[in-house]
Amino acid sequence: MIRAHRTDVNLTLTHSDRAGEAAADASGLRSYGALLVAILAAFAIEGIAQPGRWEVVFLTVLLSATLLLALQVGRVRPAIKQAASLIVLGLIAFSLVQALSGEVDERAARLANAMLVALAPPAILVGVIRRLRETESVTVEAVIGVLCVYLLIGMFYSFLYGVVDRFGEAPFFAGGEQATISRCLYFSFTTLSTVGYGDLTAASNLGHTLAVSEALLGQVYLVTVVSLIVGNLGRRRARRR
Protein backbone atom coordinates (compact mmCIF):
# COMPACT_ATOMS: atom_id res chain seq x y z
CA MET A 1 0.00 0.00 0.00
CA ILE A 2 2.72 2.42 1.04
CA ARG A 3 4.86 1.55 -1.98
CA ALA A 4 1.91 1.97 -4.31
CA HIS A 5 1.13 5.33 -2.74
CA ARG A 6 4.75 6.45 -3.19
CA THR A 7 4.68 5.31 -6.80
CA ASP A 8 1.51 7.32 -7.45
CA VAL A 9 3.09 10.39 -5.84
CA ASN A 10 6.23 10.00 -7.95
CA LEU A 11 4.16 9.69 -11.11
CA THR A 12 2.16 12.76 -10.16
CA LEU A 13 5.36 14.74 -9.58
CA THR A 14 6.79 13.52 -12.87
CA HIS A 15 3.69 14.60 -14.79
CA SER A 16 3.72 17.92 -12.98
CA ASP A 17 7.38 18.48 -13.82
CA ARG A 18 6.78 17.64 -17.46
CA ALA A 19 3.82 20.00 -17.62
CA GLY A 20 5.95 22.74 -16.09
CA GLU A 21 8.75 22.12 -18.58
CA ALA A 22 6.27 22.17 -21.48
CA ALA A 23 4.83 25.49 -20.27
CA ALA A 24 8.34 26.93 -19.93
CA ASP A 25 9.23 25.72 -23.44
CA ALA A 26 6.12 27.32 -24.91
CA SER A 27 6.80 30.59 -23.10
CA GLY A 28 10.43 30.61 -24.24
CA LEU A 29 9.45 29.93 -27.83
CA ARG A 30 6.94 32.78 -27.78
CA SER A 31 9.56 35.15 -26.38
CA TYR A 32 12.14 34.24 -29.02
CA GLY A 33 9.51 34.39 -31.76
CA ALA A 34 8.34 37.83 -30.63
CA LEU A 35 11.96 39.02 -30.57
CA LEU A 36 12.58 37.82 -34.13
CA VAL A 37 9.40 39.54 -35.36
CA ALA A 38 10.38 42.77 -33.60
CA ILE A 39 13.87 42.76 -35.14
CA LEU A 40 12.45 42.09 -38.61
CA ALA A 41 9.92 44.90 -38.12
CA ALA A 42 12.67 47.31 -37.05
CA PHE A 43 14.75 46.26 -40.06
CA ALA A 44 11.82 46.83 -42.44
CA ILE A 45 10.87 50.21 -41.00
CA GLU A 46 14.45 51.51 -40.96
CA GLY A 47 14.85 50.40 -44.56
CA ILE A 48 11.56 51.74 -45.93
CA ALA A 49 10.08 54.53 -43.81
CA GLN A 50 10.84 58.19 -44.46
CA PRO A 51 12.27 60.12 -41.49
CA GLY A 52 9.06 61.92 -40.50
CA ARG A 53 8.10 63.08 -37.01
CA TRP A 54 5.84 60.21 -36.03
CA GLU A 55 7.84 57.65 -37.96
CA VAL A 56 10.82 58.51 -35.74
CA VAL A 57 8.67 58.17 -32.61
CA PHE A 58 7.34 54.79 -33.71
CA LEU A 59 10.83 53.58 -34.59
CA THR A 60 12.14 54.70 -31.19
CA VAL A 61 9.35 52.78 -29.44
CA LEU A 62 9.93 49.68 -31.57
CA LEU A 63 13.69 49.67 -31.03
CA SER A 64 13.21 50.18 -27.30
CA ALA A 65 10.69 47.33 -27.06
CA THR A 66 13.03 45.08 -29.04
CA LEU A 67 15.86 45.82 -26.62
CA LEU A 68 13.70 44.97 -23.61
CA LEU A 69 12.59 41.73 -25.28
CA ALA A 70 16.23 40.79 -25.87
CA LEU A 71 17.09 41.44 -22.23
CA GLN A 72 14.13 39.30 -21.18
CA VAL A 73 15.27 36.45 -23.44
CA GLY A 74 18.78 36.70 -22.01
CA ARG A 75 17.40 36.75 -18.46
CA VAL A 76 19.79 39.48 -17.45
CA ARG A 77 19.92 40.89 -13.94
CA PRO A 78 16.88 42.89 -12.81
CA ALA A 79 19.06 45.94 -12.15
CA ILE A 80 20.18 45.98 -15.80
CA LYS A 81 16.58 45.63 -16.99
CA GLN A 82 15.45 48.49 -14.76
CA ALA A 83 18.27 50.76 -15.92
CA ALA A 84 17.56 49.96 -19.58
CA SER A 85 13.82 50.55 -19.03
CA LEU A 86 14.44 53.98 -17.52
CA ILE A 87 16.75 54.98 -20.36
CA VAL A 88 14.39 53.88 -23.14
CA LEU A 89 11.46 55.59 -21.44
CA GLY A 90 13.50 58.78 -21.43
CA LEU A 91 14.31 58.36 -25.12
CA ILE A 92 10.65 57.77 -25.98
CA ALA A 93 9.60 60.84 -23.99
CA PHE A 94 12.25 62.96 -25.70
CA SER A 95 11.13 61.70 -29.11
CA LEU A 96 7.49 62.53 -28.32
CA VAL A 97 8.37 66.05 -27.17
CA GLN A 98 10.34 66.69 -30.35
CA ALA A 99 7.50 65.34 -32.52
CA LEU A 100 4.87 67.46 -30.74
CA SER A 101 7.04 70.54 -31.24
CA GLY A 102 7.10 69.86 -34.98
CA GLU A 103 10.74 68.83 -35.25
CA VAL A 104 12.16 65.74 -36.95
CA ASP A 105 14.91 64.64 -34.57
CA GLU A 106 16.46 61.21 -35.09
CA ARG A 107 18.76 61.37 -32.07
CA ALA A 108 16.44 59.35 -29.82
CA ALA A 109 15.98 56.67 -32.48
CA ARG A 110 19.71 56.51 -33.11
CA LEU A 111 20.46 56.16 -29.39
CA ALA A 112 17.81 53.44 -29.04
CA ASN A 113 19.36 51.70 -32.04
CA ALA A 114 22.83 52.01 -30.48
CA MET A 115 21.63 50.40 -27.24
CA LEU A 116 19.90 47.62 -29.17
CA VAL A 117 22.88 46.63 -31.31
CA ALA A 118 25.29 46.91 -28.37
CA LEU A 119 23.34 45.11 -25.63
CA ALA A 120 20.97 42.73 -27.42
CA PRO A 121 23.47 40.34 -29.12
CA PRO A 122 25.38 39.38 -25.94
CA ALA A 123 22.11 39.10 -23.99
CA ILE A 124 20.61 36.78 -26.63
CA LEU A 125 23.74 34.62 -26.80
CA VAL A 126 23.77 34.28 -23.01
CA GLY A 127 20.11 33.24 -23.14
CA VAL A 128 20.81 30.65 -25.85
CA ILE A 129 23.73 29.17 -23.90
CA ARG A 130 21.63 28.94 -20.74
CA ARG A 131 18.85 27.27 -22.67
CA LEU A 132 21.27 24.73 -24.15
CA ARG A 133 22.57 23.89 -20.68
CA GLU A 134 19.10 23.55 -19.17
CA THR A 135 17.61 21.34 -21.87
CA GLU A 136 20.87 19.60 -22.85
CA SER A 137 19.61 19.74 -26.43
CA VAL A 138 19.41 22.16 -29.35
CA THR A 139 15.91 23.64 -29.48
CA VAL A 140 14.04 25.87 -31.89
CA GLU A 141 14.63 28.76 -29.50
CA ALA A 142 18.38 28.40 -30.03
CA VAL A 143 17.93 28.53 -33.81
CA ILE A 144 15.78 31.65 -33.57
CA GLY A 145 18.28 33.20 -31.14
CA VAL A 146 21.30 32.82 -33.40
CA LEU A 147 19.30 34.14 -36.36
CA CYS A 148 18.34 37.20 -34.29
CA VAL A 149 22.03 37.81 -33.57
CA TYR A 150 22.83 37.54 -37.29
CA LEU A 151 20.29 40.26 -38.08
CA LEU A 152 21.60 42.42 -35.26
CA ILE A 153 25.15 42.12 -36.63
CA GLY A 154 23.93 43.74 -39.84
CA MET A 155 22.15 46.46 -37.90
CA PHE A 156 25.25 47.02 -35.76
CA TYR A 157 27.44 47.67 -38.79
CA SER A 158 24.75 49.90 -40.26
CA PHE A 159 24.96 52.00 -37.11
CA LEU A 160 28.78 52.09 -37.36
CA TYR A 161 28.63 53.33 -40.94
CA GLY A 162 26.30 56.13 -39.87
CA VAL A 163 28.65 57.10 -37.05
CA VAL A 164 31.65 57.20 -39.39
CA ASP A 165 29.71 59.40 -41.81
CA ARG A 166 28.51 61.72 -39.07
CA PHE A 167 31.82 62.21 -37.28
CA GLY A 168 34.29 61.57 -40.10
CA GLU A 169 36.02 64.25 -42.12
CA ALA A 170 34.40 63.10 -45.37
CA PRO A 171 31.15 61.35 -46.38
CA PHE A 172 31.16 57.61 -45.78
CA PHE A 173 29.93 56.68 -49.27
CA ALA A 174 31.88 57.38 -52.43
CA GLY A 175 30.47 60.02 -54.74
CA GLY A 176 29.14 62.05 -51.83
CA GLU A 177 26.03 59.88 -51.41
CA GLN A 178 24.13 60.78 -48.27
CA ALA A 179 24.45 58.12 -45.56
CA THR A 180 20.81 57.88 -44.51
CA ILE A 181 19.62 55.16 -42.14
CA SER A 182 18.04 53.20 -44.98
CA ARG A 183 21.14 53.41 -47.19
CA CYS A 184 23.46 52.36 -44.36
CA LEU A 185 21.17 49.43 -43.62
CA TYR A 186 21.04 48.44 -47.29
CA PHE A 187 24.82 48.66 -47.67
CA SER A 188 25.36 46.73 -44.44
CA PHE A 189 23.21 43.74 -45.35
CA THR A 190 24.46 43.53 -48.93
CA THR A 191 27.96 43.47 -47.43
CA LEU A 192 27.05 40.99 -44.67
CA SER A 193 25.59 38.57 -47.20
CA THR A 194 28.50 39.27 -49.63
CA VAL A 195 26.06 40.21 -52.40
CA GLY A 196 27.85 43.50 -53.07
CA TYR A 197 25.73 45.15 -55.78
CA GLY A 198 28.25 47.97 -56.09
CA ASP A 199 25.79 50.87 -56.27
CA LEU A 200 27.04 52.06 -52.87
CA THR A 201 30.68 51.76 -51.86
CA ALA A 202 32.73 53.01 -48.93
CA ALA A 203 35.02 55.93 -49.70
CA SER A 204 37.66 55.80 -46.97
CA ASN A 205 40.16 53.19 -45.84
CA LEU A 206 38.26 52.91 -42.54
CA GLY A 207 35.06 52.26 -44.44
CA HIS A 208 36.76 49.60 -46.58
CA THR A 209 38.12 47.87 -43.47
CA LEU A 210 34.74 47.89 -41.73
CA ALA A 211 33.01 46.50 -44.82
CA VAL A 212 35.55 43.69 -45.20
CA SER A 213 35.32 42.81 -41.51
CA GLU A 214 31.52 42.64 -41.76
CA ALA A 215 31.66 40.37 -44.80
CA LEU A 216 34.13 38.05 -43.07
CA LEU A 217 32.18 38.00 -39.82
CA GLY A 218 28.92 37.30 -41.63
CA GLN A 219 30.32 34.31 -43.51
CA VAL A 220 32.18 32.88 -40.51
CA TYR A 221 29.09 33.24 -38.32
CA LEU A 222 26.90 31.44 -40.87
CA VAL A 223 29.24 28.49 -41.48
CA THR A 224 30.07 28.00 -37.81
CA VAL A 225 27.44 29.14 -35.31
CA VAL A 226 24.29 28.95 -37.44
CA SER A 227 25.23 25.73 -39.25
CA LEU A 228 26.27 24.07 -35.97
CA ILE A 229 23.00 24.97 -34.23
CA VAL A 230 20.77 24.05 -37.18
CA GLY A 231 22.69 20.83 -37.87
CA ASN A 232 22.15 19.67 -34.28
CA LEU A 233 18.52 20.75 -33.96
CA GLY A 234 16.67 18.31 -31.71
CA ARG A 235 19.81 16.37 -30.81
CA ARG A 236 20.28 15.74 -27.09
CA ARG A 237 23.60 15.89 -25.31
CA ALA A 238 25.03 12.49 -24.48
CA ARG A 239 25.25 12.08 -20.71
CA ARG A 240 28.45 10.79 -19.19
CA ARG A 241 28.24 7.67 -17.06
PDB file of C-alpha atoms in Angstrom:
ATOM      1  CA  MET A   1       0.000   0.000   0.000  1.00  0.00           C
ATOM      2  CA  ILE A   2       2.717   2.415   1.037  1.00  0.00           C
ATOM      3  CA  ARG A   3       4.860   1.546  -1.981  1.00  0.00           C
ATOM      4  CA  ALA A   4       1.907   1.974  -4.315  1.00  0.00           C
ATOM      5  CA  HIS A   5       1.131   5.330  -2.737  1.00  0.00           C
ATOM      6  CA  ARG A   6       4.750   6.454  -3.194  1.00  0.00           C
ATOM      7  CA  THR A   7       4.678   5.313  -6.802  1.00  0.00           C
ATOM      8  CA  ASP A   8       1.510   7.321  -7.446  1.00  0.00           C
ATOM      9  CA  VAL A   9       3.094  10.392  -5.837  1.00  0.00           C
ATOM     10  CA  ASN A  10       6.230  10.001  -7.952  1.00  0.00           C
ATOM     11  CA  LEU A  11       4.162   9.686 -11.110  1.00  0.00           C
ATOM     12  CA  THR A  12       2.158  12.758 -10.163  1.00  0.00           C
ATOM     13  CA  LEU A  13       5.360  14.738  -9.582  1.00  0.00           C
ATOM     14  CA  THR A  14       6.793  13.517 -12.875  1.00  0.00           C
ATOM     15  CA  HIS A  15       3.690  14.595 -14.794  1.00  0.00           C
ATOM     16  CA  SER A  16       3.717  17.920 -12.978  1.00  0.00           C
ATOM     17  CA  ASP A  17       7.380  18.479 -13.820  1.00  0.00           C
ATOM     18  CA  ARG A  18       6.780  17.643 -17.463  1.00  0.00           C
ATOM     19  CA  ALA A  19       3.818  19.996 -17.615  1.00  0.00           C
ATOM     20  CA  GLY A  20       5.954  22.741 -16.092  1.00  0.00           C
ATOM     21  CA  GLU A  21       8.746  22.123 -18.580  1.00  0.00           C
ATOM     22  CA  ALA A  22       6.267  22.168 -21.479  1.00  0.00           C
ATOM     23  CA  ALA A  23       4.827  25.487 -20.274  1.00  0.00           C
ATOM     24  CA  ALA A  24       8.341  26.929 -19.933  1.00  0.00           C
ATOM     25  CA  ASP A  25       9.235  25.715 -23.443  1.00  0.00           C
ATOM     26  CA  ALA A  26       6.120  27.320 -24.909  1.00  0.00           C
ATOM     27  CA  SER A  27       6.799  30.592 -23.097  1.00  0.00           C
ATOM     28  CA  GLY A  28      10.427  30.614 -24.240  1.00  0.00           C
ATOM     29  CA  LEU A  29       9.447  29.925 -27.834  1.00  0.00           C
ATOM     30  CA  ARG A  30       6.938  32.779 -27.778  1.00  0.00           C
ATOM     31  CA  SER A  31       9.560  35.153 -26.381  1.00  0.00           C
ATOM     32  CA  TYR A  32      12.138  34.244 -29.018  1.00  0.00           C
ATOM     33  CA  GLY A  33       9.513  34.393 -31.757  1.00  0.00           C
ATOM     34  CA  ALA A  34       8.344  37.833 -30.631  1.00  0.00           C
ATOM     35  CA  LEU A  35      11.961  39.016 -30.571  1.00  0.00           C
ATOM     36  CA  LEU A  36      12.580  37.823 -34.131  1.00  0.00           C
ATOM     37  CA  VAL A  37       9.399  39.535 -35.356  1.00  0.00           C
ATOM     38  CA  ALA A  38      10.382  42.766 -33.595  1.00  0.00           C
ATOM     39  CA  ILE A  39      13.870  42.756 -35.139  1.00  0.00           C
ATOM     40  CA  LEU A  40      12.448  42.095 -38.612  1.00  0.00           C
ATOM     41  CA  ALA A  41       9.924  44.901 -38.120  1.00  0.00           C
ATOM     42  CA  ALA A  42      12.672  47.308 -37.049  1.00  0.00           C
ATOM     43  CA  PHE A  43      14.750  46.263 -40.063  1.00  0.00           C
ATOM     44  CA  ALA A  44      11.823  46.828 -42.441  1.00  0.00           C
ATOM     45  CA  ILE A  45      10.867  50.214 -41.004  1.00  0.00           C
ATOM     46  CA  GLU A  46      14.447  51.508 -40.957  1.00  0.00           C
ATOM     47  CA  GLY A  47      14.846  50.402 -44.559  1.00  0.00           C
ATOM     48  CA  ILE A  48      11.556  51.741 -45.926  1.00  0.00           C
ATOM     49  CA  ALA A  49      10.079  54.534 -43.813  1.00  0.00           C
ATOM     50  CA  GLN A  50      10.843  58.185 -44.460  1.00  0.00           C
ATOM     51  CA  PRO A  51      12.274  60.124 -41.493  1.00  0.00           C
ATOM     52  CA  GLY A  52       9.063  61.916 -40.502  1.00  0.00           C
ATOM     53  CA  ARG A  53       8.104  63.084 -37.006  1.00  0.00           C
ATOM     54  CA  TRP A  54       5.839  60.214 -36.033  1.00  0.00           C
ATOM     55  CA  GLU A  55       7.840  57.650 -37.964  1.00  0.00           C
ATOM     56  CA  VAL A  56      10.821  58.514 -35.736  1.00  0.00           C
ATOM     57  CA  VAL A  57       8.670  58.166 -32.606  1.00  0.00           C
ATOM     58  CA  PHE A  58       7.338  54.791 -33.709  1.00  0.00           C
ATOM     59  CA  LEU A  59      10.825  53.579 -34.593  1.00  0.00           C
ATOM     60  CA  THR A  60      12.137  54.696 -31.191  1.00  0.00           C
ATOM     61  CA  VAL A  61       9.354  52.779 -29.437  1.00  0.00           C
ATOM     62  CA  LEU A  62       9.931  49.679 -31.568  1.00  0.00           C
ATOM     63  CA  LEU A  63      13.691  49.668 -31.032  1.00  0.00           C
ATOM     64  CA  SER A  64      13.214  50.177 -27.299  1.00  0.00           C
ATOM     65  CA  ALA A  65      10.686  47.334 -27.065  1.00  0.00           C
ATOM     66  CA  THR A  66      13.027  45.081 -29.039  1.00  0.00           C
ATOM     67  CA  LEU A  67      15.855  45.819 -26.623  1.00  0.00           C
ATOM     68  CA  LEU A  68      13.700  44.975 -23.607  1.00  0.00           C
ATOM     69  CA  LEU A  69      12.592  41.729 -25.284  1.00  0.00           C
ATOM     70  CA  ALA A  70      16.230  40.791 -25.873  1.00  0.00           C
ATOM     71  CA  LEU A  71      17.086  41.442 -22.227  1.00  0.00           C
ATOM     72  CA  GLN A  72      14.125  39.302 -21.185  1.00  0.00           C
ATOM     73  CA  VAL A  73      15.267  36.451 -23.437  1.00  0.00           C
ATOM     74  CA  GLY A  74      18.777  36.702 -22.005  1.00  0.00           C
ATOM     75  CA  ARG A  75      17.395  36.747 -18.461  1.00  0.00           C
ATOM     76  CA  VAL A  76      19.792  39.478 -17.452  1.00  0.00           C
ATOM     77  CA  ARG A  77      19.917  40.886 -13.938  1.00  0.00           C
ATOM     78  CA  PRO A  78      16.885  42.890 -12.807  1.00  0.00           C
ATOM     79  CA  ALA A  79      19.063  45.937 -12.151  1.00  0.00           C
ATOM     80  CA  ILE A  80      20.177  45.976 -15.798  1.00  0.00           C
ATOM     81  CA  LYS A  81      16.579  45.635 -16.985  1.00  0.00           C
ATOM     82  CA  GLN A  82      15.447  48.488 -14.765  1.00  0.00           C
ATOM     83  CA  ALA A  83      18.268  50.761 -15.923  1.00  0.00           C
ATOM     84  CA  ALA A  84      17.560  49.964 -19.583  1.00  0.00           C
ATOM     85  CA  SER A  85      13.824  50.553 -19.035  1.00  0.00           C
ATOM     86  CA  LEU A  86      14.436  53.979 -17.521  1.00  0.00           C
ATOM     87  CA  ILE A  87      16.747  54.985 -20.360  1.00  0.00           C
ATOM     88  CA  VAL A  88      14.389  53.881 -23.136  1.00  0.00           C
ATOM     89  CA  LEU A  89      11.459  55.594 -21.437  1.00  0.00           C
ATOM     90  CA  GLY A  90      13.501  58.778 -21.426  1.00  0.00           C
ATOM     91  CA  LEU A  91      14.308  58.360 -25.119  1.00  0.00           C
ATOM     92  CA  ILE A  92      10.651  57.774 -25.981  1.00  0.00           C
ATOM     93  CA  ALA A  93       9.599  60.835 -23.986  1.00  0.00           C
ATOM     94  CA  PHE A  94      12.254  62.965 -25.701  1.00  0.00           C
ATOM     95  CA  SER A  95      11.133  61.704 -29.115  1.00  0.00           C
ATOM     96  CA  LEU A  96       7.490  62.532 -28.317  1.00  0.00           C
ATOM     97  CA  VAL A  97       8.369  66.052 -27.169  1.00  0.00           C
ATOM     98  CA  GLN A  98      10.337  66.690 -30.352  1.00  0.00           C
ATOM     99  CA  ALA A  99       7.505  65.342 -32.516  1.00  0.00           C
ATOM    100  CA  LEU A 100       4.874  67.462 -30.739  1.00  0.00           C
ATOM    101  CA  SER A 101       7.040  70.542 -31.241  1.00  0.00           C
ATOM    102  CA  GLY A 102       7.096  69.857 -34.979  1.00  0.00           C
ATOM    103  CA  GLU A 103      10.737  68.831 -35.252  1.00  0.00           C
ATOM    104  CA  VAL A 104      12.158  65.744 -36.949  1.00  0.00           C
ATOM    105  CA  ASP A 105      14.912  64.645 -34.574  1.00  0.00           C
ATOM    106  CA  GLU A 106      16.461  61.209 -35.090  1.00  0.00           C
ATOM    107  CA  ARG A 107      18.760  61.368 -32.070  1.00  0.00           C
ATOM    108  CA  ALA A 108      16.443  59.354 -29.818  1.00  0.00           C
ATOM    109  CA  ALA A 109      15.979  56.666 -32.477  1.00  0.00           C
ATOM    110  CA  ARG A 110      19.715  56.509 -33.112  1.00  0.00           C
ATOM    111  CA  LEU A 111      20.455  56.162 -29.387  1.00  0.00           C
ATOM    112  CA  ALA A 112      17.811  53.435 -29.035  1.00  0.00           C
ATOM    113  CA  ASN A 113      19.364  51.698 -32.037  1.00  0.00           C
ATOM    114  CA  ALA A 114      22.829  52.007 -30.476  1.00  0.00           C
ATOM    115  CA  MET A 115      21.626  50.396 -27.244  1.00  0.00           C
ATOM    116  CA  LEU A 116      19.904  47.625 -29.173  1.00  0.00           C
ATOM    117  CA  VAL A 117      22.881  46.630 -31.309  1.00  0.00           C
ATOM    118  CA  ALA A 118      25.292  46.915 -28.368  1.00  0.00           C
ATOM    119  CA  LEU A 119      23.339  45.113 -25.633  1.00  0.00           C
ATOM    120  CA  ALA A 120      20.971  42.730 -27.416  1.00  0.00           C
ATOM    121  CA  PRO A 121      23.474  40.339 -29.118  1.00  0.00           C
ATOM    122  CA  PRO A 122      25.378  39.382 -25.942  1.00  0.00           C
ATOM    123  CA  ALA A 123      22.105  39.096 -23.995  1.00  0.00           C
ATOM    124  CA  ILE A 124      20.611  36.779 -26.628  1.00  0.00           C
ATOM    125  CA  LEU A 125      23.738  34.617 -26.804  1.00  0.00           C
ATOM    126  CA  VAL A 126      23.766  34.280 -23.013  1.00  0.00           C
ATOM    127  CA  GLY A 127      20.114  33.241 -23.137  1.00  0.00           C
ATOM    128  CA  VAL A 128      20.806  30.650 -25.851  1.00  0.00           C
ATOM    129  CA  ILE A 129      23.729  29.168 -23.896  1.00  0.00           C
ATOM    130  CA  ARG A 130      21.632  28.942 -20.737  1.00  0.00           C
ATOM    131  CA  ARG A 131      18.852  27.265 -22.670  1.00  0.00           C
ATOM    132  CA  LEU A 132      21.265  24.726 -24.147  1.00  0.00           C
ATOM    133  CA  ARG A 133      22.567  23.887 -20.678  1.00  0.00           C
ATOM    134  CA  GLU A 134      19.101  23.547 -19.171  1.00  0.00           C
ATOM    135  CA  THR A 135      17.615  21.342 -21.867  1.00  0.00           C
ATOM    136  CA  GLU A 136      20.873  19.598 -22.854  1.00  0.00           C
ATOM    137  CA  SER A 137      19.610  19.739 -26.428  1.00  0.00           C
ATOM    138  CA  VAL A 138      19.405  22.156 -29.353  1.00  0.00           C
ATOM    139  CA  THR A 139      15.912  23.640 -29.477  1.00  0.00           C
ATOM    140  CA  VAL A 140      14.036  25.867 -31.894  1.00  0.00           C
ATOM    141  CA  GLU A 141      14.626  28.763 -29.501  1.00  0.00           C
ATOM    142  CA  ALA A 142      18.375  28.398 -30.028  1.00  0.00           C
ATOM    143  CA  VAL A 143      17.931  28.533 -33.807  1.00  0.00           C
ATOM    144  CA  ILE A 144      15.781  31.653 -33.571  1.00  0.00           C
ATOM    145  CA  GLY A 145      18.277  33.200 -31.137  1.00  0.00           C
ATOM    146  CA  VAL A 146      21.305  32.818 -33.399  1.00  0.00           C
ATOM    147  CA  LEU A 147      19.300  34.142 -36.361  1.00  0.00           C
ATOM    148  CA  CYS A 148      18.344  37.200 -34.293  1.00  0.00           C
ATOM    149  CA  VAL A 149      22.027  37.813 -33.567  1.00  0.00           C
ATOM    150  CA  TYR A 150      22.826  37.535 -37.294  1.00  0.00           C
ATOM    151  CA  LEU A 151      20.287  40.262 -38.084  1.00  0.00           C
ATOM    152  CA  LEU A 152      21.600  42.417 -35.259  1.00  0.00           C
ATOM    153  CA  ILE A 153      25.148  42.117 -36.634  1.00  0.00           C
ATOM    154  CA  GLY A 154      23.930  43.738 -39.843  1.00  0.00           C
ATOM    155  CA  MET A 155      22.147  46.463 -37.898  1.00  0.00           C
ATOM    156  CA  PHE A 156      25.249  47.021 -35.761  1.00  0.00           C
ATOM    157  CA  TYR A 157      27.440  47.670 -38.790  1.00  0.00           C
ATOM    158  CA  SER A 158      24.751  49.900 -40.263  1.00  0.00           C
ATOM    159  CA  PHE A 159      24.963  51.998 -37.111  1.00  0.00           C
ATOM    160  CA  LEU A 160      28.781  52.088 -37.362  1.00  0.00           C
ATOM    161  CA  TYR A 161      28.626  53.333 -40.942  1.00  0.00           C
ATOM    162  CA  GLY A 162      26.296  56.127 -39.870  1.00  0.00           C
ATOM    163  CA  VAL A 163      28.647  57.100 -37.046  1.00  0.00           C
ATOM    164  CA  VAL A 164      31.646  57.203 -39.391  1.00  0.00           C
ATOM    165  CA  ASP A 165      29.710  59.396 -41.813  1.00  0.00           C
ATOM    166  CA  ARG A 166      28.513  61.722 -39.071  1.00  0.00           C
ATOM    167  CA  PHE A 167      31.821  62.215 -37.277  1.00  0.00           C
ATOM    168  CA  GLY A 168      34.286  61.570 -40.096  1.00  0.00           C
ATOM    169  CA  GLU A 169      36.020  64.246 -42.120  1.00  0.00           C
ATOM    170  CA  ALA A 170      34.398  63.097 -45.373  1.00  0.00           C
ATOM    171  CA  PRO A 171      31.150  61.350 -46.380  1.00  0.00           C
ATOM    172  CA  PHE A 172      31.157  57.609 -45.783  1.00  0.00           C
ATOM    173  CA  PHE A 173      29.932  56.680 -49.266  1.00  0.00           C
ATOM    174  CA  ALA A 174      31.884  57.378 -52.425  1.00  0.00           C
ATOM    175  CA  GLY A 175      30.471  60.016 -54.740  1.00  0.00           C
ATOM    176  CA  GLY A 176      29.144  62.052 -51.827  1.00  0.00           C
ATOM    177  CA  GLU A 177      26.034  59.878 -51.410  1.00  0.00           C
ATOM    178  CA  GLN A 178      24.130  60.782 -48.269  1.00  0.00           C
ATOM    179  CA  ALA A 179      24.452  58.121 -45.562  1.00  0.00           C
ATOM    180  CA  THR A 180      20.814  57.880 -44.514  1.00  0.00           C
ATOM    181  CA  ILE A 181      19.622  55.162 -42.139  1.00  0.00           C
ATOM    182  CA  SER A 182      18.040  53.203 -44.980  1.00  0.00           C
ATOM    183  CA  ARG A 183      21.142  53.411 -47.189  1.00  0.00           C
ATOM    184  CA  CYS A 184      23.462  52.363 -44.362  1.00  0.00           C
ATOM    185  CA  LEU A 185      21.171  49.429 -43.619  1.00  0.00           C
ATOM    186  CA  TYR A 186      21.036  48.443 -47.292  1.00  0.00           C
ATOM    187  CA  PHE A 187      24.817  48.656 -47.674  1.00  0.00           C
ATOM    188  CA  SER A 188      25.356  46.732 -44.438  1.00  0.00           C
ATOM    189  CA  PHE A 189      23.214  43.738 -45.352  1.00  0.00           C
ATOM    190  CA  THR A 190      24.457  43.526 -48.932  1.00  0.00           C
ATOM    191  CA  THR A 191      27.957  43.466 -47.433  1.00  0.00           C
ATOM    192  CA  LEU A 192      27.055  40.992 -44.665  1.00  0.00           C
ATOM    193  CA  SER A 193      25.589  38.573 -47.202  1.00  0.00           C
ATOM    194  CA  THR A 194      28.496  39.268 -49.626  1.00  0.00           C
ATOM    195  CA  VAL A 195      26.062  40.213 -52.398  1.00  0.00           C
ATOM    196  CA  GLY A 196      27.852  43.497 -53.074  1.00  0.00           C
ATOM    197  CA  TYR A 197      25.730  45.155 -55.780  1.00  0.00           C
ATOM    198  CA  GLY A 198      28.247  47.969 -56.085  1.00  0.00           C
ATOM    199  CA  ASP A 199      25.793  50.870 -56.267  1.00  0.00           C
ATOM    200  CA  LEU A 200      27.036  52.057 -52.873  1.00  0.00           C
ATOM    201  CA  THR A 201      30.678  51.757 -51.859  1.00  0.00           C
ATOM    202  CA  ALA A 202      32.732  53.013 -48.927  1.00  0.00           C
ATOM    203  CA  ALA A 203      35.016  55.931 -49.704  1.00  0.00           C
ATOM    204  CA  SER A 204      37.661  55.801 -46.970  1.00  0.00           C
ATOM    205  CA  ASN A 205      40.156  53.191 -45.838  1.00  0.00           C
ATOM    206  CA  LEU A 206      38.260  52.908 -42.541  1.00  0.00           C
ATOM    207  CA  GLY A 207      35.063  52.256 -44.440  1.00  0.00           C
ATOM    208  CA  HIS A 208      36.757  49.599 -46.577  1.00  0.00           C
ATOM    209  CA  THR A 209      38.125  47.873 -43.469  1.00  0.00           C
ATOM    210  CA  LEU A 210      34.742  47.890 -41.725  1.00  0.00           C
ATOM    211  CA  ALA A 211      33.015  46.499 -44.821  1.00  0.00           C
ATOM    212  CA  VAL A 212      35.551  43.687 -45.199  1.00  0.00           C
ATOM    213  CA  SER A 213      35.319  42.814 -41.505  1.00  0.00           C
ATOM    214  CA  GLU A 214      31.522  42.644 -41.764  1.00  0.00           C
ATOM    215  CA  ALA A 215      31.662  40.369 -44.795  1.00  0.00           C
ATOM    216  CA  LEU A 216      34.134  38.051 -43.068  1.00  0.00           C
ATOM    217  CA  LEU A 217      32.176  38.001 -39.815  1.00  0.00           C
ATOM    218  CA  GLY A 218      28.925  37.301 -41.634  1.00  0.00           C
ATOM    219  CA  GLN A 219      30.315  34.308 -43.505  1.00  0.00           C
ATOM    220  CA  VAL A 220      32.184  32.875 -40.506  1.00  0.00           C
ATOM    221  CA  TYR A 221      29.092  33.240 -38.325  1.00  0.00           C
ATOM    222  CA  LEU A 222      26.902  31.436 -40.866  1.00  0.00           C
ATOM    223  CA  VAL A 223      29.241  28.490 -41.475  1.00  0.00           C
ATOM    224  CA  THR A 224      30.073  27.997 -37.806  1.00  0.00           C
ATOM    225  CA  VAL A 225      27.442  29.138 -35.306  1.00  0.00           C
ATOM    226  CA  VAL A 226      24.290  28.950 -37.438  1.00  0.00           C
ATOM    227  CA  SER A 227      25.235  25.734 -39.254  1.00  0.00           C
ATOM    228  CA  LEU A 228      26.271  24.073 -35.974  1.00  0.00           C
ATOM    229  CA  ILE A 229      23.004  24.967 -34.233  1.00  0.00           C
ATOM    230  CA  VAL A 230      20.770  24.047 -37.184  1.00  0.00           C
ATOM    231  CA  GLY A 231      22.687  20.828 -37.871  1.00  0.00           C
ATOM    232  CA  ASN A 232      22.151  19.670 -34.283  1.00  0.00           C
ATOM    233  CA  LEU A 233      18.520  20.745 -33.956  1.00  0.00           C
ATOM    234  CA  GLY A 234      16.667  18.309 -31.706  1.00  0.00           C
ATOM    235  CA  ARG A 235      19.805  16.369 -30.806  1.00  0.00           C
ATOM    236  CA  ARG A 236      20.277  15.744 -27.086  1.00  0.00           C
ATOM    237  CA  ARG A 237      23.602  15.891 -25.309  1.00  0.00           C
ATOM    238  CA  ALA A 238      25.035  12.489 -24.475  1.00  0.00           C
ATOM    239  CA  ARG A 239      25.250  12.082 -20.712  1.00  0.00           C
ATOM    240  CA  ARG A 240      28.447  10.789 -19.193  1.00  0.00           C
ATOM    241  CA  ARG A 241      28.240   7.673 -17.064  1.00  0.00           C
TER     242      ARG A 241
END
